[in-house]
XYZ file of C-alpha atoms in Angstrom:
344
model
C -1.053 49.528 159.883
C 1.010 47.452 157.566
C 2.550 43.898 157.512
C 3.796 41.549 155.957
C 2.507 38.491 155.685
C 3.386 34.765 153.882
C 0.317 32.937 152.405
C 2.523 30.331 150.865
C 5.664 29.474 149.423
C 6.874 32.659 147.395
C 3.735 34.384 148.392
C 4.633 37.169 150.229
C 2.834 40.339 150.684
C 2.508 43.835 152.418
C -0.843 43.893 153.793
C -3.205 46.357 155.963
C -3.405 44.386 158.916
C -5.194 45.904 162.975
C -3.165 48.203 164.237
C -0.903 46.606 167.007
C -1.499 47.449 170.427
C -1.395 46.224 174.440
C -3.342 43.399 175.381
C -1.419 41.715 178.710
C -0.194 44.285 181.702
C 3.269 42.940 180.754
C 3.301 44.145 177.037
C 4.843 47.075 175.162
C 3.765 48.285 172.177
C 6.873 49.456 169.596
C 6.827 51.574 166.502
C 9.874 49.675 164.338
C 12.660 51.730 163.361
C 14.610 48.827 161.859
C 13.717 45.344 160.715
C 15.296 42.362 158.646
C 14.620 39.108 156.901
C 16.354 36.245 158.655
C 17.682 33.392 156.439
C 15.300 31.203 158.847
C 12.253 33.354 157.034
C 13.375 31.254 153.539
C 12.578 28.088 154.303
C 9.017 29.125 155.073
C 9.177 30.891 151.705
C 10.188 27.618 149.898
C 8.149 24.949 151.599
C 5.173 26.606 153.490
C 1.657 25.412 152.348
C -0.991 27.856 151.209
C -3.397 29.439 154.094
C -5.880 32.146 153.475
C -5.470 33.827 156.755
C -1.484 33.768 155.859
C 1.283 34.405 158.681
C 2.822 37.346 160.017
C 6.526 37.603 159.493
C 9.518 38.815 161.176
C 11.513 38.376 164.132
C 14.032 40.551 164.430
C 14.029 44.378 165.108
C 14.715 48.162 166.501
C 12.299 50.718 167.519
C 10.489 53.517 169.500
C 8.495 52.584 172.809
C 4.697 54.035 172.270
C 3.252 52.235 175.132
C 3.823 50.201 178.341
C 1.597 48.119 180.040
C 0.788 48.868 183.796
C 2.969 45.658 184.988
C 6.008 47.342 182.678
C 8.548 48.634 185.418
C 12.405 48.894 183.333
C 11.103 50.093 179.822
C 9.392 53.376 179.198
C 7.397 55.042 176.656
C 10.085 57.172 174.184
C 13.048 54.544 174.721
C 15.176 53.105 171.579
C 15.236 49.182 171.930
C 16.559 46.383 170.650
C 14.117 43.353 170.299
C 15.264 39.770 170.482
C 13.532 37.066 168.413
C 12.138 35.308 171.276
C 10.343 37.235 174.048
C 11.068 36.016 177.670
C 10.161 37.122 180.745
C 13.325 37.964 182.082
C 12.650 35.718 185.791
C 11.930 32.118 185.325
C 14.823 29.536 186.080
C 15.745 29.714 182.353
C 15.817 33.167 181.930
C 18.371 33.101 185.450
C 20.692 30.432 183.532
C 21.007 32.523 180.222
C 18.630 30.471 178.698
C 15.910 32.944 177.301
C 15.033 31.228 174.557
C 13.277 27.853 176.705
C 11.051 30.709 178.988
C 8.764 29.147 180.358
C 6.413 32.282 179.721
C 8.163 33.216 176.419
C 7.492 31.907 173.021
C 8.909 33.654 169.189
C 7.819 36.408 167.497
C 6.592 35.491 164.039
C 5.119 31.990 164.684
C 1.841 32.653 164.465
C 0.812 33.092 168.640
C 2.765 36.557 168.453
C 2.880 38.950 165.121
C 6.125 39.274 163.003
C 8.206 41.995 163.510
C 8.355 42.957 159.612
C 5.529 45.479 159.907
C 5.130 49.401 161.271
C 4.444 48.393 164.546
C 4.498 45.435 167.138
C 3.000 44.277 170.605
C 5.751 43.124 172.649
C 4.749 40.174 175.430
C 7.194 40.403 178.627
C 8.277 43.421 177.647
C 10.927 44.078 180.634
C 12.536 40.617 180.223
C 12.451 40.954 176.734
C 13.476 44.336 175.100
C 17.157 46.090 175.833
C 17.219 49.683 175.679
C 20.272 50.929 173.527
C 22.177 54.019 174.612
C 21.701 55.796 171.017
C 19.281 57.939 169.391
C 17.016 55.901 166.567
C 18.875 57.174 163.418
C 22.326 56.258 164.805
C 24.894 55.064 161.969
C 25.437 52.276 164.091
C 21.661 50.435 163.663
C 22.877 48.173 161.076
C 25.254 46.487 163.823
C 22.582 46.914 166.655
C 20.503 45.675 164.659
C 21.703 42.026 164.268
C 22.272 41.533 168.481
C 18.816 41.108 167.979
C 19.420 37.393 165.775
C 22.181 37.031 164.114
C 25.581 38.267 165.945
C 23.906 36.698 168.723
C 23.398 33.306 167.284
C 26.929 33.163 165.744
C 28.179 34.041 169.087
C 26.397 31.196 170.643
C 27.722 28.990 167.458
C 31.345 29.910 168.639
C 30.233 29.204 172.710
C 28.660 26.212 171.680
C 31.614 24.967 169.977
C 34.263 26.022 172.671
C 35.823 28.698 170.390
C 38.937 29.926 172.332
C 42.804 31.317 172.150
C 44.823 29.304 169.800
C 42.004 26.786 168.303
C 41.110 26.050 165.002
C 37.458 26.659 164.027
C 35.382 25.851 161.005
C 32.255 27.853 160.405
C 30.049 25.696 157.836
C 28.066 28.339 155.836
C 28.236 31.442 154.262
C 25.322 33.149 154.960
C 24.601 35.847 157.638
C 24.848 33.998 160.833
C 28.094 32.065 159.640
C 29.562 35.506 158.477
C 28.962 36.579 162.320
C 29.987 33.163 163.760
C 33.111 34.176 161.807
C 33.313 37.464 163.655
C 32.519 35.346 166.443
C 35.264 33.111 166.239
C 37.556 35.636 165.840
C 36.607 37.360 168.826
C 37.268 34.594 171.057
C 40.361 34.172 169.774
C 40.429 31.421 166.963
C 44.002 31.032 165.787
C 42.380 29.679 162.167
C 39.108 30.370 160.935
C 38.220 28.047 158.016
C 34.967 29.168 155.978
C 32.969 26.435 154.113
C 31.137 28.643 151.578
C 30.954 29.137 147.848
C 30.027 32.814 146.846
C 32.444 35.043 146.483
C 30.354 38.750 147.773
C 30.308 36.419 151.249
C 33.829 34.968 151.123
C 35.415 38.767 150.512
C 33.603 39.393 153.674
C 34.039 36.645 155.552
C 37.725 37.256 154.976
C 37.519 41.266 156.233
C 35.583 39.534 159.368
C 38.962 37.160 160.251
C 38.458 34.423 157.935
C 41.911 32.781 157.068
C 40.877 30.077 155.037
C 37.702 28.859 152.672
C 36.539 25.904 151.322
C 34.227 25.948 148.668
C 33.772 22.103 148.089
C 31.154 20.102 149.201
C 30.670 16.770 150.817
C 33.607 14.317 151.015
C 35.602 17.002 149.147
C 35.192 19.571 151.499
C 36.442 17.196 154.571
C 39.382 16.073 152.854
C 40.228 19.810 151.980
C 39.527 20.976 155.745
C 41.598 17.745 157.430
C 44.518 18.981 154.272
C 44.136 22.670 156.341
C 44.759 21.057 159.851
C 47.322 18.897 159.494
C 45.298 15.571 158.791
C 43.610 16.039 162.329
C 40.308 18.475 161.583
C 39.543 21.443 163.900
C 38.581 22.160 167.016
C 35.349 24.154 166.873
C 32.706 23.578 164.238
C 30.035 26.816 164.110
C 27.226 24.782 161.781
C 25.408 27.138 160.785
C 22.836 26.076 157.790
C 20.663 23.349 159.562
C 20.543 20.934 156.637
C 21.756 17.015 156.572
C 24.229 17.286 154.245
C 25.606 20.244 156.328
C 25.457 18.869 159.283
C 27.260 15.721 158.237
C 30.171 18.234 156.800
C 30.207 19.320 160.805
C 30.487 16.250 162.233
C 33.181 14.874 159.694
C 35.611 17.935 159.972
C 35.600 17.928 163.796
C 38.973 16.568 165.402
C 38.790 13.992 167.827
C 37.470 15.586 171.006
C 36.203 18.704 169.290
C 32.932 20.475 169.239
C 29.894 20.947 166.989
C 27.930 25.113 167.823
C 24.578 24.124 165.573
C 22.368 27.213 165.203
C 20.842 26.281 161.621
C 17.469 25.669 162.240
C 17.369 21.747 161.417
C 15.673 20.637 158.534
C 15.504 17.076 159.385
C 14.417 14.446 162.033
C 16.862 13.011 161.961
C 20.788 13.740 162.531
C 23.685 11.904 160.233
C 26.991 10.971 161.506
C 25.822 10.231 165.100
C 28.936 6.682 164.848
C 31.461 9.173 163.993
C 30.948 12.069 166.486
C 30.496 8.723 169.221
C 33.574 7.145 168.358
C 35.668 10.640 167.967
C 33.946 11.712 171.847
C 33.001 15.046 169.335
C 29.899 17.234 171.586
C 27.330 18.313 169.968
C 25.754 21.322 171.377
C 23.707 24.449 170.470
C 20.268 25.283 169.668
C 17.882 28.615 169.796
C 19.915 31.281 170.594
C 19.455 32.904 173.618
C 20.803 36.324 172.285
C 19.046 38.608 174.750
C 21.805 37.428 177.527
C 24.635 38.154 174.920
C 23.503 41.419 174.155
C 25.408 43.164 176.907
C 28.573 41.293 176.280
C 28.534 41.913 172.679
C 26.800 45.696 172.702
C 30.517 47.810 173.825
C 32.445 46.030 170.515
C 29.135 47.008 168.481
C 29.328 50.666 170.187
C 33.505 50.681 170.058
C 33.641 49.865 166.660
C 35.565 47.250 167.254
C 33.262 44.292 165.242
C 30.922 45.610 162.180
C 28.252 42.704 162.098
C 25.764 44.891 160.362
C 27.963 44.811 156.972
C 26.174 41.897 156.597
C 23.212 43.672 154.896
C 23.889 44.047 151.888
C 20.170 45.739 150.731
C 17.831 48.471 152.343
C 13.981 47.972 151.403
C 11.125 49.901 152.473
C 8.061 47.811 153.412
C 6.576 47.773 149.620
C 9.618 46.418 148.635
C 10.388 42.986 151.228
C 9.013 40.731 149.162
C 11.413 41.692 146.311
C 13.618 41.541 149.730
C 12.577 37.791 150.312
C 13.180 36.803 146.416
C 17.225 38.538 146.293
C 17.381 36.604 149.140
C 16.458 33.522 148.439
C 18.187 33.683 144.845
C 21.195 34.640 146.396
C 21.440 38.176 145.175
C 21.296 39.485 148.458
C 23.423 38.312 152.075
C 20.616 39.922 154.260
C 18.247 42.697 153.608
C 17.390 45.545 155.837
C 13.943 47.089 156.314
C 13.211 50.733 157.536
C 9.498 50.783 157.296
């Protein structure tokens, strides 16, 4: 079958790879329907050091049950699924707390212990803790939307939770990429009075603004916290979604919370170390947020997907067959491109 697979920085490539198949009791094997690239997948393509036996990519997707272990009791063999980026097994005291993503049987798909989900087909670990059958045929209109409860709806969502989004707050989501476009949804959902966007490309502001956005910053830095305190009044918001995982960004986050507020961070951090750590003590700001556990959110979030009533999957922005992802991983990263879609 086919993959892809990173070797390196920009080194991306669709390779012929052993056909995927069972290996524990617990495992289901799944022919993908529908796969993405994550913004996560970019830093990997920016900094990741050269290896010969390269590393499977992917972590998000849709698709057909082929197989089922003999252990495999709530999924069955012809069922459309939605796949989560971490696999869990659906039991441990974790999984019972929401808390998926810190299994203690589980682990992520695309890290080099389980195959990427960017590929024709993929072995599933903890397969009935893991995978959520969806209540729609494989070529429904709505799998652009389904698709992102399997990453990114979710982790905006837990961006908003994290930052105790609620009726009548202000929130601040800090970056303009896919998951801060669905924190914005997010946000909105759970009832933000004012959404303020800290982004700077206009494709992603337009959206962000159709989404609930009712403000934007586009500064950076000091700027951008003077411009966000001149939106609130002098006092900064309520609810910060950061969403980006960098210093500088996560500085912005801490700086434009109000005293007593809330940081949601979801971007994957990029540092050791975490800036601002005097102001969010002396402000009493929480800092909370992590790996999102978006296979408990799923069922909370699935009726808006199925209503109609949010559209996270306008967030792609580009369809690519498996030839074409890593043409998919270059738009990307050069900003051409919000989040591309692959049908294999």
């Amino acid at each position: 079958m086919r993959a892809t697979v990173m070797f390196g920085a920009g080194d991306v490539r669709i390779e012929n790879v052993p056909d995927a198949r069972l290996i524990e009791p617990t495992d289901a094997l799944v022919a993908v329907t529908r796969a993405c690239i994550c913004g996560s997948d970019l830093w990997p393509y920016r900094t990741l050091g050269h290896s010969d036996i390269g590393r499977r990519m992917g972590h998000e997707a849709i698709g057909v049950v082929e197989a089922v272990g003999a252990d495999v009791r709530s999924i069955k063999v012809g069922d459309v699924v939605v796949m989560p980026f971490a696999y869990s097994d659906g039991t441990c005291i974790f999984c019972h707390e929401g808390l998926q993503t810190s299994c203690i049987h589980g682990g992520f798909f695309g890290t080099g212990v389980v195959d990427g989900a960017q590929a024709e087909a993929l072995r599933v670990p903890q397969a009935d803790g893991t995978l959520f059958v969806l209540p729609v045929g494989k070529d429904d209109a709505l799998m652009p939307s389904l698709l992102t409860l399997s990453d990114v709806m979710g982790t905006g969502h837990h961006a908003a939770v994290a930052a105790r989004v609620g009726p009548g707050k202000t929130a601040a989501v800090v970056g303009d990429g896919a998951v801060g476009l669905c924190g914005v949804i997010a946000a909105r959902r759970l009832g933000a009075e004012q959404i303020i966007l800290l982004g700077r490309h206009a494709d992603r502001i337009a959206l962000a603004r159709e989404f609930g956005a009712t403000d934007v910053v586009s500064e950076r830095g000091d700027e951008a916290v003077e411009r966000v305190r001149e939106l609130t009044d002098g006092f900064g918001v309520h609810s910060v979604l950061e969403c980006v995982g960098l210093e500088q960004s996560m500085l912005t986050a801490l700086s434009i919370a109000r005293p007593g507020g809330a940081v949601g961070r979801v971007g994957v951090p990029q540092d050791d170390t975490m800036r601002g750590s005097q102001p969010a003590f002396y402000n009493n700001v929480t800092v909370s947020g992590g790996p999102a556990p978006v296979r408990a959110y799923i069922e909370e979030l699935l009726p808006d997907v199925l209503e109609g009533r949010i559209e996270p999957g306008r967030v792609f922005d580009r369809v690519a067959r498996l030839d074409e992802v890593p043409d998919g991983y270059r738009a990307m990263n050069e900003r051409e491109a919000i989040k591309v879609m692959i049908e294999p």
